[in-house]
Tab-separated table of C-alpha atoms in Angstrom:
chain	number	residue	atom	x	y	z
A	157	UNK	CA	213.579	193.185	73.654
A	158	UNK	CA	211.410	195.692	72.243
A	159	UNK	CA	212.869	197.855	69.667
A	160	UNK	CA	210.262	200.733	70.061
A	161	UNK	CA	210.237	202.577	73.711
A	162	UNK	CA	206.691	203.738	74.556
A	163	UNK	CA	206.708	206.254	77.120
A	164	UNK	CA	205.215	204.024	81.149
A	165	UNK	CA	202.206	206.740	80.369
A	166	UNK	CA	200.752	205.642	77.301
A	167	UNK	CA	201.521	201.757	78.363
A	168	UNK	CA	199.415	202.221	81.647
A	169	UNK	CA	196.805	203.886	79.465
A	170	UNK	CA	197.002	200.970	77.201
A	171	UNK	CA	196.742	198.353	80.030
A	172	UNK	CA	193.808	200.417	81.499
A	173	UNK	CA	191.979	200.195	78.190
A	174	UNK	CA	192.334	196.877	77.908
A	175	UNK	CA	191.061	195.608	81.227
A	176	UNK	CA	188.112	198.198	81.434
A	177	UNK	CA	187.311	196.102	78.422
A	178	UNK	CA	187.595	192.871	80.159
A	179	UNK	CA	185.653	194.456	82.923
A	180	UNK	CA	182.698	195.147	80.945
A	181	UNK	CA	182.805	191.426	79.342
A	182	UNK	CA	182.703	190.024	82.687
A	183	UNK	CA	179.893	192.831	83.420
A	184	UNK	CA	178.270	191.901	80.132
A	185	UNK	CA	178.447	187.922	80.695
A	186	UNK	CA	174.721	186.157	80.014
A	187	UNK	CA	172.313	185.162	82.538
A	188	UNK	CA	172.642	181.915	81.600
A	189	UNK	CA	176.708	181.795	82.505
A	190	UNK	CA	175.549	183.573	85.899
A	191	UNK	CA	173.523	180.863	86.787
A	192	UNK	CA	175.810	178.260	85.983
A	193	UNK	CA	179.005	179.717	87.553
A	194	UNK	CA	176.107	180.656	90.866
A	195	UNK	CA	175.732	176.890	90.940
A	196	UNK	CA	179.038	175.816	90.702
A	197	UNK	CA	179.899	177.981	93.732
A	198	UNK	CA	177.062	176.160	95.970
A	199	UNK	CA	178.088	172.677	94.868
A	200	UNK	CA	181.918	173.669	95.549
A	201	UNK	CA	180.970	174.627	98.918
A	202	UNK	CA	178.206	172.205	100.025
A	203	UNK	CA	180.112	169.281	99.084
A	204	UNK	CA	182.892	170.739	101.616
A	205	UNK	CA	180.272	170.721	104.431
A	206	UNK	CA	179.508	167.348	103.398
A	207	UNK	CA	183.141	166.258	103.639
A	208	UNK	CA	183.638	167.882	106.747
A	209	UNK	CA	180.338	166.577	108.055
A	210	UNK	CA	181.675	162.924	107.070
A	211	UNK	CA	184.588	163.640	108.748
A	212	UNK	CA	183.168	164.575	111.860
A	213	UNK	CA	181.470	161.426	112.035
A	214	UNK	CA	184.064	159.230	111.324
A	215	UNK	CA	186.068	160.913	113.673
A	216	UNK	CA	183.796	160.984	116.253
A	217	UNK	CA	183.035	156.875	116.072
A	218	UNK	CA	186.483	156.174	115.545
A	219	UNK	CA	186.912	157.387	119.725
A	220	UNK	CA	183.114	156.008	120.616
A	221	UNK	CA	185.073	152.459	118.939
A	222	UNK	CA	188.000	152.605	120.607
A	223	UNK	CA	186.467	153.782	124.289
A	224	UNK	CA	184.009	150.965	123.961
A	225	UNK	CA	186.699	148.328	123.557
A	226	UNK	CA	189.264	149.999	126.260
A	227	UNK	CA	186.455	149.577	128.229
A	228	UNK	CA	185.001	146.099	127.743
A	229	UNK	CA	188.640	145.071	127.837
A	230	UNK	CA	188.986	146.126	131.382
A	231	UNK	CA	185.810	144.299	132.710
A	232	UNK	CA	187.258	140.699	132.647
A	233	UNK	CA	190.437	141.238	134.610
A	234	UNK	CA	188.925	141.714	137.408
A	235	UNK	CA	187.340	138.141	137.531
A	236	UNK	CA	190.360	135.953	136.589
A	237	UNK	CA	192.913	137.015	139.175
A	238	UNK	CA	189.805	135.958	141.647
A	239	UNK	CA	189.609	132.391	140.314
A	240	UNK	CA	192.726	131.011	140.037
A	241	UNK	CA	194.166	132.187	143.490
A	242	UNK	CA	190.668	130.556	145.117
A	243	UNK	CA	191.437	127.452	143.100
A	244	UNK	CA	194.650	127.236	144.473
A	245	UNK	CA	193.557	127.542	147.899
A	246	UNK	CA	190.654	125.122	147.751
A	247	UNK	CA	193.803	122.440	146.263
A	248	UNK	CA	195.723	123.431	149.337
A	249	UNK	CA	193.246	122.889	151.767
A	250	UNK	CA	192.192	119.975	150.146
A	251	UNK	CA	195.664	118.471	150.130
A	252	UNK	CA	196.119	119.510	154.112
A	253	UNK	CA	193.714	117.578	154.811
A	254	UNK	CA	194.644	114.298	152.794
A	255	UNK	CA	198.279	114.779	154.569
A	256	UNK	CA	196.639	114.879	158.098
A	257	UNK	CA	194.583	111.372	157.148
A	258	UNK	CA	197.416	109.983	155.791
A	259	UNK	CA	199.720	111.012	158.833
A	260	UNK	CA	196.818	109.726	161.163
A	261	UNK	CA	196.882	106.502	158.924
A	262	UNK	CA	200.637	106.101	159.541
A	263	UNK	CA	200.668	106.641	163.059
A	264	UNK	CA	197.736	103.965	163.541
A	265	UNK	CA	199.819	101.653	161.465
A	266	UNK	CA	203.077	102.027	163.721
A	267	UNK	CA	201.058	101.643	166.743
A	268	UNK	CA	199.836	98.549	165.890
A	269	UNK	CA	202.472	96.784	165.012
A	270	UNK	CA	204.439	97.533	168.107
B	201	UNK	CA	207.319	202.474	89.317
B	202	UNK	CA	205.591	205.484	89.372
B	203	UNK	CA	206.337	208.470	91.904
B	204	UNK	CA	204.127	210.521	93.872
B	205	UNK	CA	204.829	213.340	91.033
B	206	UNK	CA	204.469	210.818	88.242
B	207	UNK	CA	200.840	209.264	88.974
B	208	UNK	CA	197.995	209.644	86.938
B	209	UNK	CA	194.370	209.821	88.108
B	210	UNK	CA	193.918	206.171	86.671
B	211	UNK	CA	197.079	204.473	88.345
B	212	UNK	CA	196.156	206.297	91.989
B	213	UNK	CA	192.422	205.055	91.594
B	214	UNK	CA	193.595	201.584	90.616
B	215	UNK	CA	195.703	201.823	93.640
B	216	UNK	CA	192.871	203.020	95.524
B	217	UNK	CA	190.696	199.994	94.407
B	218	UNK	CA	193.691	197.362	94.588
B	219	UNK	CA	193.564	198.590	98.459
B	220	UNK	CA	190.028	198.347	99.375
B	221	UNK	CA	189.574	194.846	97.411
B	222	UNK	CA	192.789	193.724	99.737
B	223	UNK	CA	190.861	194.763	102.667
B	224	UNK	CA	187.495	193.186	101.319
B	225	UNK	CA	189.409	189.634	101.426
B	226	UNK	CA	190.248	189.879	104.887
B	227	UNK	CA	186.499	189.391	106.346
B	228	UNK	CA	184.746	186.932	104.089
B	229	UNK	CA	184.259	183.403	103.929
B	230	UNK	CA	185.180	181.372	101.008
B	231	UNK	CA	181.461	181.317	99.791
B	232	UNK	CA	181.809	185.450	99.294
B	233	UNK	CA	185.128	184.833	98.087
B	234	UNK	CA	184.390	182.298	95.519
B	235	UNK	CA	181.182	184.804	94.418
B	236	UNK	CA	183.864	187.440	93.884
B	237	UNK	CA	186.644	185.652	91.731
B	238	UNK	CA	184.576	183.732	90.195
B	239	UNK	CA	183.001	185.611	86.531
B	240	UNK	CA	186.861	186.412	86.065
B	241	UNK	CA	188.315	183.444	86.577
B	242	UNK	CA	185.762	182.031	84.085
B	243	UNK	CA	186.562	185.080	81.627
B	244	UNK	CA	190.631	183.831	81.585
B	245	UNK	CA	189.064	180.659	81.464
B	246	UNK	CA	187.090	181.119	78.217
B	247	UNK	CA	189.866	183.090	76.961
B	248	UNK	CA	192.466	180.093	76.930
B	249	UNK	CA	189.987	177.768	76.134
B	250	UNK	CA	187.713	179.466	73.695
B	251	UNK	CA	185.015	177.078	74.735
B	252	UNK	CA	181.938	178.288	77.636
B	253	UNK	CA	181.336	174.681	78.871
B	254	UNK	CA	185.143	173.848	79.297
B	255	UNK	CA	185.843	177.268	80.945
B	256	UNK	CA	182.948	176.295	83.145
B	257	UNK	CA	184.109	173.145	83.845
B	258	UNK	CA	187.506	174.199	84.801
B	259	UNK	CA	186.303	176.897	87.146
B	260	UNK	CA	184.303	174.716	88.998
B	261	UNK	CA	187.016	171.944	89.534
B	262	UNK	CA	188.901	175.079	91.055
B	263	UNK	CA	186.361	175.983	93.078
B	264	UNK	CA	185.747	172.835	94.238
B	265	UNK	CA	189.875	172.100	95.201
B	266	UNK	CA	190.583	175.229	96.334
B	267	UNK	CA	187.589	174.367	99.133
B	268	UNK	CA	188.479	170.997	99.789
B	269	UNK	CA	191.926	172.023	100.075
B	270	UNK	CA	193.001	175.354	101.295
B	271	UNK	CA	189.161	176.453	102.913
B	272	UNK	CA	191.236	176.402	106.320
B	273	UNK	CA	193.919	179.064	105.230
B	274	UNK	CA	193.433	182.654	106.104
B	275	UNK	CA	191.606	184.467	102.975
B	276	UNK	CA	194.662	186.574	102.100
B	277	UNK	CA	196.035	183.191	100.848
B	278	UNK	CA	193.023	182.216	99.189
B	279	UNK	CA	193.516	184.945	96.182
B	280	UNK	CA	196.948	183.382	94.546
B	281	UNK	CA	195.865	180.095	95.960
B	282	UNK	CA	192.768	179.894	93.809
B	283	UNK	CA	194.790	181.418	90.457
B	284	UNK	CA	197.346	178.913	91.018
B	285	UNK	CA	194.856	175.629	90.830
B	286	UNK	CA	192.709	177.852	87.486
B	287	UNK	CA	196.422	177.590	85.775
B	288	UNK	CA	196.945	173.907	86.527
B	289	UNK	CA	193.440	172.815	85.675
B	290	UNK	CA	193.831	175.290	81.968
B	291	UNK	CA	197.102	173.382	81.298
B	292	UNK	CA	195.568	169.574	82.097
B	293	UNK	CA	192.555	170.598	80.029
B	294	UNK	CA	194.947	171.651	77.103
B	295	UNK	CA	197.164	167.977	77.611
B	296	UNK	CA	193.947	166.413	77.923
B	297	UNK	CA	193.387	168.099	74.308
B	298	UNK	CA	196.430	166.960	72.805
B	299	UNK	CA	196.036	163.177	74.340
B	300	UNK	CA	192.800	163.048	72.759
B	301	UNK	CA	193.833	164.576	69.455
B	302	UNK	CA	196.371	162.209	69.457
B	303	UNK	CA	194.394	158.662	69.777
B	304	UNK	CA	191.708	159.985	68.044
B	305	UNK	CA	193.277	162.514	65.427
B	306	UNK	CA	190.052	161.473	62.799
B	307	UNK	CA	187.957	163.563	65.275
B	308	UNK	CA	187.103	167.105	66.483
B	309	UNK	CA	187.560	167.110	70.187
B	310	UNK	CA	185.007	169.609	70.680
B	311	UNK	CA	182.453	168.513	67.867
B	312	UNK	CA	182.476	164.889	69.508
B	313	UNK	CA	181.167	166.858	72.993
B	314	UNK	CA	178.256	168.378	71.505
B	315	UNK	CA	179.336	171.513	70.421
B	316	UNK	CA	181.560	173.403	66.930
B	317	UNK	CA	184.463	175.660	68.256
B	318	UNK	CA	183.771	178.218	65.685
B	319	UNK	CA	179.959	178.641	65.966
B	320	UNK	CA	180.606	179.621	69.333
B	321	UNK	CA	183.154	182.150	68.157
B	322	UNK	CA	179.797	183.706	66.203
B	323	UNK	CA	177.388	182.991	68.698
B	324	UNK	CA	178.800	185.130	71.426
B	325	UNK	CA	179.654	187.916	69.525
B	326	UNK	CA	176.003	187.673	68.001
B	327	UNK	CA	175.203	187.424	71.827
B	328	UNK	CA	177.252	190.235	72.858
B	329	UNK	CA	175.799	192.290	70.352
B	330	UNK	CA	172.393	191.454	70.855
B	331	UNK	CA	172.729	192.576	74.267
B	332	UNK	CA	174.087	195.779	73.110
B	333	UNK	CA	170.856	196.606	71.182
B	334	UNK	CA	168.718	196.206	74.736
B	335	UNK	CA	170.609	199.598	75.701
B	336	UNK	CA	169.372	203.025	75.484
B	337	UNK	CA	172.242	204.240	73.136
B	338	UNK	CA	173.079	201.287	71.221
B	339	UNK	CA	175.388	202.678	68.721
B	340	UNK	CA	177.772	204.088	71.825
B	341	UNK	CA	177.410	201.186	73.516
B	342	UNK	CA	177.653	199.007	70.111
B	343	UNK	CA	180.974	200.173	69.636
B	344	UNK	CA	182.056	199.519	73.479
B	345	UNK	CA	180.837	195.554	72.743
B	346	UNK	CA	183.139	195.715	69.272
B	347	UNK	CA	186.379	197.028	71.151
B	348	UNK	CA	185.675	194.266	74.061
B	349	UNK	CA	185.326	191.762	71.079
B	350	UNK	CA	188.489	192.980	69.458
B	351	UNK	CA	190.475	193.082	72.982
B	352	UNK	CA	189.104	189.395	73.848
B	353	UNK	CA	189.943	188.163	70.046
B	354	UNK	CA	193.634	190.081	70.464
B	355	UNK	CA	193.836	188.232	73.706
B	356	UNK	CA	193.261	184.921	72.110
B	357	UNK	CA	195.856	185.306	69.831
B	358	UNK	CA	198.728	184.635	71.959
B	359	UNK	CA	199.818	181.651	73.476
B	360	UNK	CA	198.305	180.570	76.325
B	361	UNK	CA	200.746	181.137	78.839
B	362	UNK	CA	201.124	184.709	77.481
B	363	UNK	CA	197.655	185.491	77.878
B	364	UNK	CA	197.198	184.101	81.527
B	365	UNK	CA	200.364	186.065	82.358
B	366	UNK	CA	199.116	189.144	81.196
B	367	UNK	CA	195.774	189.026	82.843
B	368	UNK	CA	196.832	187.830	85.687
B	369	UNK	CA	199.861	190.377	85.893
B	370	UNK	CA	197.502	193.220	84.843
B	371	UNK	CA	193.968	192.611	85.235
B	372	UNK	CA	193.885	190.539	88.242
B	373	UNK	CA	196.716	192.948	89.714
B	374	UNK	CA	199.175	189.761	91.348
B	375	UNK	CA	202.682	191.294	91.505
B	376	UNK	CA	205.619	189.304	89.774
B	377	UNK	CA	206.190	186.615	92.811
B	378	UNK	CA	202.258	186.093	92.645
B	379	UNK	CA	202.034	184.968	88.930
B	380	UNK	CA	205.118	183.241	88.945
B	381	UNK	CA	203.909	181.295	92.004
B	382	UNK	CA	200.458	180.714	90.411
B	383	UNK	CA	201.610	180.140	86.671
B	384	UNK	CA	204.180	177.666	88.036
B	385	UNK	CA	207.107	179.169	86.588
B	386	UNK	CA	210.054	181.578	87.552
B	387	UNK	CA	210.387	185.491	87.989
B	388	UNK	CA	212.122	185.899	84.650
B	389	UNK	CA	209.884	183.912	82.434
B	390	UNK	CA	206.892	185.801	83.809
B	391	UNK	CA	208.767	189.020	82.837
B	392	UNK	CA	208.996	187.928	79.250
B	393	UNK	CA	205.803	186.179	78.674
B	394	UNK	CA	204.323	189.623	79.974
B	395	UNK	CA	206.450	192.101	77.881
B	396	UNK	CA	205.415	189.761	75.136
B	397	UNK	CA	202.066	189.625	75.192
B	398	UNK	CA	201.922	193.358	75.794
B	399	UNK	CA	203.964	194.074	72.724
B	400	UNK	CA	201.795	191.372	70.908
B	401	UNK	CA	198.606	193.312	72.033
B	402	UNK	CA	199.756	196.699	71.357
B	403	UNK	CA	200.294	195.824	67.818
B	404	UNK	CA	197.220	193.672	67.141
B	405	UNK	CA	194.981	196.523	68.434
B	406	UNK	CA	197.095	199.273	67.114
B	407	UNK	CA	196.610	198.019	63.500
B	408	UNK	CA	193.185	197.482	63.383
């Protein structure tokens, strides 16, 4: 690819000259591009703690959320197996004694006619 | 690659330094990180875009994905990590460019943002050599601002991909696997873009 072959020494002195000389523009850069780049750095990294701040929150909400339904949803169960079974036993009793009257009524009824 | 026998002062202390920087990434947080990449990355930055307030722009969209991102990988990760978003955000500023220059061709993409591509050209040299006259020797130091002005002009010479490749490859120190990773590209191509630009380089600096 290249036609002439510089010996590795003088290309490594070549590479070194050339990024001491980037060095000392970076060295050399203005105050002005200091500040900026300084403030680019502390907005990069507070708006992470701000993310991870939101995210925290969320996250933390998300399970207050859920626990308070999981919760509230086992309250009631309780209460409605009670009423139905006493229901059902206040109809039974209820009908006993009908069918005792009625018996009673129908034993009254024989005996009289005999 | 060099042997033992075959090392110069300047390769061993650059081997020396490429060491203790490693070992410097392994105990920071992304903050310290960030406040050491940072005046580079906007150097390659400025370099590819030859505009301060884009190169800004683009290293602070870096730093700001690289922390949103990666901030929970180890720091050793963080090094080709960050290079690897610079080189995306450099090539969507440059098809940004040529979107814009192609719906509105009647305009100057950088004019209509408030600022003239080639007064900045004079401006920072102006600036750079302003700053050299604050220095005890000026003329030595004079002539160290002209070579960094020719080496930064040389650099902006070649194509974009060359010149990331190179400074990446050389300046930042990121081995072949590194750049390719980061430039987005394979083994061979950063081979030849580097072997370019360094043939490109030798001869712009060579003949002036």
């Amino acid at each position: 690819m290249m036609n002439k072959k510089t010996p590795p020494h003088s290309d490594d002195l070549f590479e070194a000259q050339i990024n001491d000389a980037l060095d000392k523009s970076v060295e050399d850069l203005t105050p002005d591009i200091r500040r900026q780049l300084n403030q680019a750095r502390i907005k990069a990294t507070k708006k992470s703690s701000r993310a991870g701040l939101f995210w925290k929150s969320a996250t933390a909400f998300s399970i207050a959320f859920v626990l308070v339904i999981t919760w509230q949803s086992q309250i009631p169960q309780n209460n409605n197996t009670e009423t139905p079974f006493a229901d059902v036993l206040q109809e039974d009793l209820d009908m006993l004694d009908d069918l005792e009257f009625i018996y009673w009524m129908s034993e009254e009824a024989d005996s009289a006619t005999l | 690659m060099n042997t033992a026998s075959q090392c110069t002062p300047a390769t061993l202390s650059c081997i020396l330094k490429d060491v203790e920087t490693k070992g410097q990434t392994l105990n920071i947080s992304i903050e310290q990180f960030l406040a050491q990449v940072e005046k580079k990355a906007y150097r390659m930055a400025e370099i590819a875009t030859s505009n301060q307030q884009d190169a800004l722009d683009i290293v602070q969209e870096t730093m700001i994905k690289l922390v949103e991102k990666y901030s929970n990988k180890t720091a050793e990760e963080w090094k080709p990590l960050f290079y690897k978003i610079l080189q995306s955000k450099i090539m969507d500023h440059f098809r940004k460019q040529k979107l814009y220059r192609k719906f509105f061709f009647w305009k100057n993409y950088h004019h209509e943002n408030g600022y003239q591509q080639s007064d900045y050209h004079d401006n920072d040299y102006h600036q750079q050599l302003n700053q050299a006259c604050d220095f005890i020797s000026p003329e030595r130091d004079l002539i160290g601002q002209q070579n960094v002005h020719k080496v930064t002009q040389a650099l902006k010479q070649l194509s974009v991909r060359q010149q990331q490749c190179f400074m990446l490859r050389s300046w930042e120190g990121l081995n072949v696997s590194e750049t390719a990773k980061a430039m987005n590209c394979s083994q061979g191509s950063v081979k030849t873009h580097y072997s370019r630009a360094k043939e490109s380089l030798m001869k712009a600096l060579n003949d002036e």
